[in-house]
mmCIF file of C-alpha atoms in Angstrom:
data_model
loop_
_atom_site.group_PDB
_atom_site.id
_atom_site.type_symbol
_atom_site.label_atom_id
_atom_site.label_comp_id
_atom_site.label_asym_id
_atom_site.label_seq_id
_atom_site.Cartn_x
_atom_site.Cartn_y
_atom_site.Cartn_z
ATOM 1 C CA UNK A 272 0.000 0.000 0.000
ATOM 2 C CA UNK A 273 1.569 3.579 -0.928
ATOM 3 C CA UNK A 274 2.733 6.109 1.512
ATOM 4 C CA UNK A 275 0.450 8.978 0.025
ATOM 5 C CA UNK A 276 -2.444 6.848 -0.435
ATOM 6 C CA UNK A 277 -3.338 4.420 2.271
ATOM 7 C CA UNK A 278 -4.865 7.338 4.706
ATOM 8 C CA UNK A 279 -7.900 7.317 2.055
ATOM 9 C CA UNK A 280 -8.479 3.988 3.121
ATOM 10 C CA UNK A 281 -8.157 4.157 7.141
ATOM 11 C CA UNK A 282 -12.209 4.810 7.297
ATOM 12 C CA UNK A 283 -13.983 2.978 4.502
ATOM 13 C CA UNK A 284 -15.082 0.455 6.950
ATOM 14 C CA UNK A 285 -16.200 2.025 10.180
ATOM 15 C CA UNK A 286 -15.955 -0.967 12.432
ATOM 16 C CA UNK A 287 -12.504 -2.477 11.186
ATOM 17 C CA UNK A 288 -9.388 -1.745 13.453
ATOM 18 C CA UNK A 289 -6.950 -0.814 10.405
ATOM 19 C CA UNK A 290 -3.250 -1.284 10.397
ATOM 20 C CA UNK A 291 -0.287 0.120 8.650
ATOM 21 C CA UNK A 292 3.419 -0.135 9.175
ATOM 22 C CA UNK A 293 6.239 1.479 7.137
ATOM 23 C CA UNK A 294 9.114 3.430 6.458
ATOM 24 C CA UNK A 295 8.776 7.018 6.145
ATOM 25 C CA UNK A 296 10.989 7.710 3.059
ATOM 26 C CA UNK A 297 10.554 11.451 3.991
ATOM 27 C CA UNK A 298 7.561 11.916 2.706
ATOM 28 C CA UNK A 299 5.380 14.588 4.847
ATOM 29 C CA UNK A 300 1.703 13.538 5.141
ATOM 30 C CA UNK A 301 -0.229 16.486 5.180
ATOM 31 C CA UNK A 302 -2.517 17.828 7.643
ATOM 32 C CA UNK A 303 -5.797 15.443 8.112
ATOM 33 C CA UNK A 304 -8.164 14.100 10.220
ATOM 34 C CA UNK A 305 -9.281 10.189 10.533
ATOM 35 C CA UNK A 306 -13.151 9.279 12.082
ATOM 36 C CA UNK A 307 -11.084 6.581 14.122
ATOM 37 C CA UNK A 308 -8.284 7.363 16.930
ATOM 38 C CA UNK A 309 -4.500 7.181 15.821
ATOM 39 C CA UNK A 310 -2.430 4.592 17.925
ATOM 40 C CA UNK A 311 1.628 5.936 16.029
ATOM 41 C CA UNK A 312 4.623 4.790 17.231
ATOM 42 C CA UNK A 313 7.793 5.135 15.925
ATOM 43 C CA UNK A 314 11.639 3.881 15.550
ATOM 44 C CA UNK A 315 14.998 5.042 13.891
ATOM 45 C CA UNK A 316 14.205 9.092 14.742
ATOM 46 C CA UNK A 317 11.463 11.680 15.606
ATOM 47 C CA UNK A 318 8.357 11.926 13.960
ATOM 48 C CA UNK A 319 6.801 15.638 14.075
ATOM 49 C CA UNK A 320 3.536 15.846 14.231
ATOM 50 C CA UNK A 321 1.692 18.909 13.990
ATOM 51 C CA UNK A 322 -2.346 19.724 15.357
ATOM 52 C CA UNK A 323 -3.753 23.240 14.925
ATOM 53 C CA UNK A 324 -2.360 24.708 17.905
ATOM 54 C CA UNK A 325 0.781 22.410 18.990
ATOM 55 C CA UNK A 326 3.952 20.874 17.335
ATOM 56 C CA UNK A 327 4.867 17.272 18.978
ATOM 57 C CA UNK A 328 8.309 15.856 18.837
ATOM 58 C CA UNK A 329 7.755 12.370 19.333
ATOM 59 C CA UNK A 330 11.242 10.547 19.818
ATOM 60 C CA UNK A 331 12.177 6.657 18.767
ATOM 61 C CA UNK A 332 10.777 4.304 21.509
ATOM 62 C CA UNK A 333 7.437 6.028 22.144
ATOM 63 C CA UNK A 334 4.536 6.720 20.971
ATOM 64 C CA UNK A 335 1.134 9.048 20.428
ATOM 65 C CA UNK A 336 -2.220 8.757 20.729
ATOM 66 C CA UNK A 337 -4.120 10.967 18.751
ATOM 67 C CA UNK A 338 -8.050 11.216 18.897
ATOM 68 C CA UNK A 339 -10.695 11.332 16.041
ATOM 69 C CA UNK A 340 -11.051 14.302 14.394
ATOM 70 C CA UNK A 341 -7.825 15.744 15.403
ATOM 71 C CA UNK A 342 -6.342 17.325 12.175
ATOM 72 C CA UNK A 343 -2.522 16.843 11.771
ATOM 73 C CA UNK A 344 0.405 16.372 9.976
ATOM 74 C CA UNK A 345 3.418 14.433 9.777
ATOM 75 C CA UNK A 346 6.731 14.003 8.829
ATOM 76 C CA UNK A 347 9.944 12.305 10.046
ATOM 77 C CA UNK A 348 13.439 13.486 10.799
ATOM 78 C CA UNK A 349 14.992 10.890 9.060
ATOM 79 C CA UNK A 350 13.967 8.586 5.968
ATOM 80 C CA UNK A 351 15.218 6.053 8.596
ATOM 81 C CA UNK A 352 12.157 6.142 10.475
ATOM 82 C CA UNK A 353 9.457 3.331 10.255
ATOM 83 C CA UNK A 354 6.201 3.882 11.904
ATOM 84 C CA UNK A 355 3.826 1.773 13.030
ATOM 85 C CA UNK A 356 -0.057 2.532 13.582
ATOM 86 C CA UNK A 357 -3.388 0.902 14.470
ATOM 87 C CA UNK A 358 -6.092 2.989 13.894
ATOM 88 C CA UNK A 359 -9.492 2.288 16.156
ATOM 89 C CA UNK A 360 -12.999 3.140 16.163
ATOM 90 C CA UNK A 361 -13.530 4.662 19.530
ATOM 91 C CA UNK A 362 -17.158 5.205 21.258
ATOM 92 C CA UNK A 363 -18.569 8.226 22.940
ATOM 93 C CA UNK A 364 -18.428 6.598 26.009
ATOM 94 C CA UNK A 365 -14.941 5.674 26.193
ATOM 95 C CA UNK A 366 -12.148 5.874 28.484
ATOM 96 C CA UNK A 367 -10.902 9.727 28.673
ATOM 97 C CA UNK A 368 -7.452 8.185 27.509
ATOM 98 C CA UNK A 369 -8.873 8.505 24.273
ATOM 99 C CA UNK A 370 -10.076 11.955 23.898
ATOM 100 C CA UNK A 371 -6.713 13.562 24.506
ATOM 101 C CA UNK A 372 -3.507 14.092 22.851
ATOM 102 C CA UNK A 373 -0.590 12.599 24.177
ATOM 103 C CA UNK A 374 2.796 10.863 23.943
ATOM 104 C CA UNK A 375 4.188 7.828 26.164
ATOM 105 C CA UNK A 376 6.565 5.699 27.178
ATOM 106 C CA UNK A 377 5.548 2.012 25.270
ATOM 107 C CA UNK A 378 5.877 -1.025 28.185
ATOM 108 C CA UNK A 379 7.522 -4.190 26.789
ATOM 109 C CA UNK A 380 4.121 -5.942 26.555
ATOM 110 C CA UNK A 381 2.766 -3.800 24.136
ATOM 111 C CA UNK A 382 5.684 -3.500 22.107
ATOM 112 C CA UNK A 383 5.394 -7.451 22.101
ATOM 113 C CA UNK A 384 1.999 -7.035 20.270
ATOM 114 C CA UNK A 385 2.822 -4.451 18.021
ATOM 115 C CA UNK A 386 5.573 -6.301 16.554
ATOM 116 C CA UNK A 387 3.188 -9.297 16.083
ATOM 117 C CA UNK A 388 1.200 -7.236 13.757
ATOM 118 C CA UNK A 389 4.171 -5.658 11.869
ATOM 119 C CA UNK A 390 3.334 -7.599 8.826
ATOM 120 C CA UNK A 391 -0.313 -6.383 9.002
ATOM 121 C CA UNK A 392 -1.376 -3.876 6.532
ATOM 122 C CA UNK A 393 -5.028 -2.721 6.017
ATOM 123 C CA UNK A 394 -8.244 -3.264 7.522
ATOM 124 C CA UNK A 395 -8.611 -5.984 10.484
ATOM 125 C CA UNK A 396 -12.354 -6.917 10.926
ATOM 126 C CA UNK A 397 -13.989 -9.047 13.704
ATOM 127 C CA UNK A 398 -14.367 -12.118 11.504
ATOM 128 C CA UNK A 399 -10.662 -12.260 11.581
ATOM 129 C CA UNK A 400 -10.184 -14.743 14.144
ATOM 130 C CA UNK A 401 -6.608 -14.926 14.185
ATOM 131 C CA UNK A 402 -5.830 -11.240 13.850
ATOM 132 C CA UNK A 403 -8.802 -9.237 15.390
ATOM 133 C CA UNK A 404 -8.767 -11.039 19.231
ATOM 134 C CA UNK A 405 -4.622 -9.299 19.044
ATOM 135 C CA UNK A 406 -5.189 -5.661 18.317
ATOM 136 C CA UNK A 407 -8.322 -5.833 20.298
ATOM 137 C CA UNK A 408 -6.594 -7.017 23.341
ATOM 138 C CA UNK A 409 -3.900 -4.247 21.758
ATOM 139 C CA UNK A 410 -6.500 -1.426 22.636
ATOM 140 C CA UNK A 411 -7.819 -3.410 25.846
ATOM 141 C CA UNK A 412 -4.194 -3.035 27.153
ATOM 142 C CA UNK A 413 -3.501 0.732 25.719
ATOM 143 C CA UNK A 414 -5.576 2.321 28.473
ATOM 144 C CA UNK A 415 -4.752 0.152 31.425
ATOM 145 C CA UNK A 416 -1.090 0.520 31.213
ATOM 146 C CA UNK A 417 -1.051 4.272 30.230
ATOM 147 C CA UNK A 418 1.238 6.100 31.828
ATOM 148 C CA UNK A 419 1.424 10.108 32.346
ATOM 149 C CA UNK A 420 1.628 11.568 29.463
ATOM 150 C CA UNK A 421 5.446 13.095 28.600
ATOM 151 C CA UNK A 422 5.531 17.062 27.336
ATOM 152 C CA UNK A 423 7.268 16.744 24.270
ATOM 153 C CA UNK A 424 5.205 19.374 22.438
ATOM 154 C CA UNK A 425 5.727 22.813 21.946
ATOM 155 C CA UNK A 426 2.612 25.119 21.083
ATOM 156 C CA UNK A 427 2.284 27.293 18.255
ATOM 157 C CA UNK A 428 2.797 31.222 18.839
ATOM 158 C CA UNK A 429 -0.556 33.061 17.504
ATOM 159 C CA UNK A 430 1.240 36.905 18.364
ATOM 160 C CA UNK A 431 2.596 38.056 14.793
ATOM 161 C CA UNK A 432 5.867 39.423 17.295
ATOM 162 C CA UNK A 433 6.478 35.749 18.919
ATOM 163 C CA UNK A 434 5.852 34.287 15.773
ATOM 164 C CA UNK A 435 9.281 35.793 14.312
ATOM 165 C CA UNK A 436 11.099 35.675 18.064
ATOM 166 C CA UNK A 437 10.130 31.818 18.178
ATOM 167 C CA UNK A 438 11.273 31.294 14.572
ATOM 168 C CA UNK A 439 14.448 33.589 15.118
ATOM 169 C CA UNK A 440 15.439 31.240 17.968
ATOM 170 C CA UNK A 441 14.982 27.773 15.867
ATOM 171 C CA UNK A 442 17.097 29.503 13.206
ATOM 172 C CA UNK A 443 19.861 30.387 15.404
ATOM 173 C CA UNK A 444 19.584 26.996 17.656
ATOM 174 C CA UNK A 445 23.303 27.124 18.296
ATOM 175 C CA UNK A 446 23.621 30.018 20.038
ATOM 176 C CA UNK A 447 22.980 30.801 23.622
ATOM 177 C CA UNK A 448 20.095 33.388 23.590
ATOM 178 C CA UNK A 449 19.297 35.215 27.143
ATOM 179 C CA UNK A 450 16.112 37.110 27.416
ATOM 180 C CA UNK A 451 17.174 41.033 28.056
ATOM 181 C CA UNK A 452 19.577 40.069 24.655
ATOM 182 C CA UNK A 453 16.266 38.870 23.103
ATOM 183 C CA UNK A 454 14.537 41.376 24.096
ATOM 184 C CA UNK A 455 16.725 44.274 23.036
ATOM 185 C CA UNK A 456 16.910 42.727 19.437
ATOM 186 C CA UNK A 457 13.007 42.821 18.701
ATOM 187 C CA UNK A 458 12.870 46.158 20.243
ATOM 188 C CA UNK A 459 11.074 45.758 23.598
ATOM 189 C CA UNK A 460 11.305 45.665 27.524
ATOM 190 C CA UNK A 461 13.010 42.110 29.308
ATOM 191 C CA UNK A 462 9.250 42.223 31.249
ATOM 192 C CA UNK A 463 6.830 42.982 28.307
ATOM 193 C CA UNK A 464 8.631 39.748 26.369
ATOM 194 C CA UNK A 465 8.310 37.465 29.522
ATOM 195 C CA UNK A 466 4.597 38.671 29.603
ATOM 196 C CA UNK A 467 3.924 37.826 25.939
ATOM 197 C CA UNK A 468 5.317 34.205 26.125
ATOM 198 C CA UNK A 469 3.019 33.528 29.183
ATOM 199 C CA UNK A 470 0.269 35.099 27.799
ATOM 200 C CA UNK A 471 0.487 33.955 24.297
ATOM 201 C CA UNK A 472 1.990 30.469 24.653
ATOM 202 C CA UNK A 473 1.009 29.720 28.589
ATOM 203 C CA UNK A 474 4.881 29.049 29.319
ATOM 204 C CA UNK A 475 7.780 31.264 30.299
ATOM 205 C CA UNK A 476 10.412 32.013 27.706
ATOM 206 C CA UNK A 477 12.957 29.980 29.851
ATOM 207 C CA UNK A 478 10.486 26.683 29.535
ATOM 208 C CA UNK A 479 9.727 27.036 26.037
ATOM 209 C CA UNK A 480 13.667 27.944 25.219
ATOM 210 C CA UNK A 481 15.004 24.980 27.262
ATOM 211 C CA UNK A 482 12.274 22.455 25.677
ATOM 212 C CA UNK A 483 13.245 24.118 21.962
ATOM 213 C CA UNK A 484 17.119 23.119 22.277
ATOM 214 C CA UNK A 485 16.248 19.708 23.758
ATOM 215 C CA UNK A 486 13.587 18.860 21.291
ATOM 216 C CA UNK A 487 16.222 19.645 18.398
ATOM 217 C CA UNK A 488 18.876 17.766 20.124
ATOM 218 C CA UNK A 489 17.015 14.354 19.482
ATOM 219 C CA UNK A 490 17.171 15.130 15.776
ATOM 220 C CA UNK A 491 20.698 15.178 16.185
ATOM 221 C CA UNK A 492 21.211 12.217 18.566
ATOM 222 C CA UNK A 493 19.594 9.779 16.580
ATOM 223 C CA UNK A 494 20.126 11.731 12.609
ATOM 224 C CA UNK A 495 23.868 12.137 13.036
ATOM 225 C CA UNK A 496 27.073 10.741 13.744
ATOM 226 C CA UNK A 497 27.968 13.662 16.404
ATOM 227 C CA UNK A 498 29.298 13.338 19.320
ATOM 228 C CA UNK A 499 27.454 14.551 22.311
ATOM 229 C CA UNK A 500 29.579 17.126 23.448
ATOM 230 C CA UNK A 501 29.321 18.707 19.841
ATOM 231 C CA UNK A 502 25.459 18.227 19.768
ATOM 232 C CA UNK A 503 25.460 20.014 22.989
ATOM 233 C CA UNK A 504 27.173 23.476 20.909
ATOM 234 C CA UNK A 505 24.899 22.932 17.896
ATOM 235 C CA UNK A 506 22.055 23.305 20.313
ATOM 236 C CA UNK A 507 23.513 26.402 22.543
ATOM 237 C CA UNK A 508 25.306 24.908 25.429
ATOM 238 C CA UNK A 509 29.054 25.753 26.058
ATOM 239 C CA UNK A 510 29.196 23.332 29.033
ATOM 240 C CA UNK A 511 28.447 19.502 28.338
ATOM 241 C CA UNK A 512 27.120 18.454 32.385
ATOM 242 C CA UNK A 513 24.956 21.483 32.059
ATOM 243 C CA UNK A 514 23.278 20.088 28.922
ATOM 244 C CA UNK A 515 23.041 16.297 29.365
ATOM 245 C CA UNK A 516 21.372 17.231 33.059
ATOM 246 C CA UNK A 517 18.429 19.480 31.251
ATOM 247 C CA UNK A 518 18.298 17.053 28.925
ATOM 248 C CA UNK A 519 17.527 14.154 31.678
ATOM 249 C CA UNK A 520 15.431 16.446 33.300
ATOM 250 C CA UNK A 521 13.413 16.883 29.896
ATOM 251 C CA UNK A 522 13.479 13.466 28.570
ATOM 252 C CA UNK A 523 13.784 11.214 31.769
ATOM 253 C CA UNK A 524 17.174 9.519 30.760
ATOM 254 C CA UNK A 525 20.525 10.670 29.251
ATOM 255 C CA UNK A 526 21.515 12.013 25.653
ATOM 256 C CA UNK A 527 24.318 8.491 25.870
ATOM 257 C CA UNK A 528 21.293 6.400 26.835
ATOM 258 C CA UNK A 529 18.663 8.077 24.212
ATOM 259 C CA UNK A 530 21.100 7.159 21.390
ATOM 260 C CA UNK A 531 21.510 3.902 22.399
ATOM 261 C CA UNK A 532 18.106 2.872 22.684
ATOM 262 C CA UNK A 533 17.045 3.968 19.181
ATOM 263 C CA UNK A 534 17.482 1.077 17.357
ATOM 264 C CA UNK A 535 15.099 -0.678 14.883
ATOM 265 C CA UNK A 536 12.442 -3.495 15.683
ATOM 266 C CA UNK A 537 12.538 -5.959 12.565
#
């Protein structure tokens, strides 16, 4: 089934749990919205994936739930990446797991399952003894072993101002920006640009700055052959123990530890 195409068939039969895994090749799928909730997990890089109002950054290892309706798009870091998705129709009356956006750490039981099906493709319906009972028990077991969901997303300025000072400090990733600096470059006072990142984004400049350099980082951890110390300069920080502690802070374990887990399920 092709890359651009197989999203037209995800809902042509409501009560089917569809399936898809492959490699990304690079290709962005553009912003959509399926009637059925997204199960998307990934290996060999991070998968972007972009809603109206938030960019996620979901790393190798994990995955995201994303609800019906929820228009996105998405597109990899790396024509490494392979992703994996089951796609289910989800009641009114379901568990609130499954109304929300989120990203989580995948437990090994799980991952056992999903690597059953990684030779499904297409639509799984219930007269399919020896496929449905798996990915049904797949969704069974989704919401009882969620976790808390990790803050890997960043959300999307809406003030024409923040909208250049946000894309001013992707651009220039690898250098250290402090806010008064900031500030004084797009004309305005250290306190009215801390005021317009809480107000328009709902985070201080500090959180959303930190989460920005970190976020990039994992491109570079699992895209490159860098070492850490230099992916710690192409993302702004002079000092090494400085950066590999926010980083644990932000992603739970070390940059070392990140790269080594990021291997490919075949």
């Amino acid at each position: 089934m092709d890359n651009k195409y197989y999203l037209t068939e995800v809902d042509k039969v409501s009560k089917s749990i569809f399936c898809y895994h492959n490699p990304m090749d690079s290709i962005l799928i553009e912003h959509h919205s399926h009637k059925k909730g997204q199960f998307l997990y990934t290996e060999g890089g991070v998968v972007h994936v972009k809603t109206d109002t938030r960019m996620y950054y979901l790393p190798a290892r994990h995955y995201m739930w994303i609800p019906a309706g929820v228009r996105h798009s998405i597109y990899p870091s790396s024509p490494k990446v392979i992703m994996r998705n089951l796609y289910f129709p989800i009641k009114k009356s379901a568990n609130e797991f499954y109304k929300k956006e989120g990203i989580y750490h995948i437990n090994n039981l799980l991952m056992e399952l999903l690597l059953y099906t990684k030779n499904w493709n297409g639509d799984i319906r219930k007269s399919q003894k020896n496929k449905y009972p798996i990915v049904n028990a797949f969704k069974t077991l989704l919401e009882q072993s969620v976790s808390n969901s990790l803050h890997l997303e960043l959300p999307h300025p809406t003030d024409t101002k923040l909208i250049g000072i946000t894309t001013y400090l992707s651009d220039k990733i690898d250098e250290e920006h402090l806010l008064p600096s900031l500030a004084s470059k797009f004309s305005m006072t250290d306190k009215s640009l801390y005021r317009l990142f809480k107000k328009d984004l709902g985070m201080s400049f500090i959180k959303y700055y930190t989460q920005l350099r970190i976020f990039k980082s994992l491109e570079y951890l699992v895209n490159s052959d860098y070492n850490i110390s230099q992916i710690a300069n192409m993302v702004g920080y002079s000092s090494l123990p400085t950066f590999s502690n926010t980083f644990s802070k932000v992603m739970g374990k070390r940059p070392s530890e990140y790269r080594r887990s990021n291997e490919i399920y075949m």
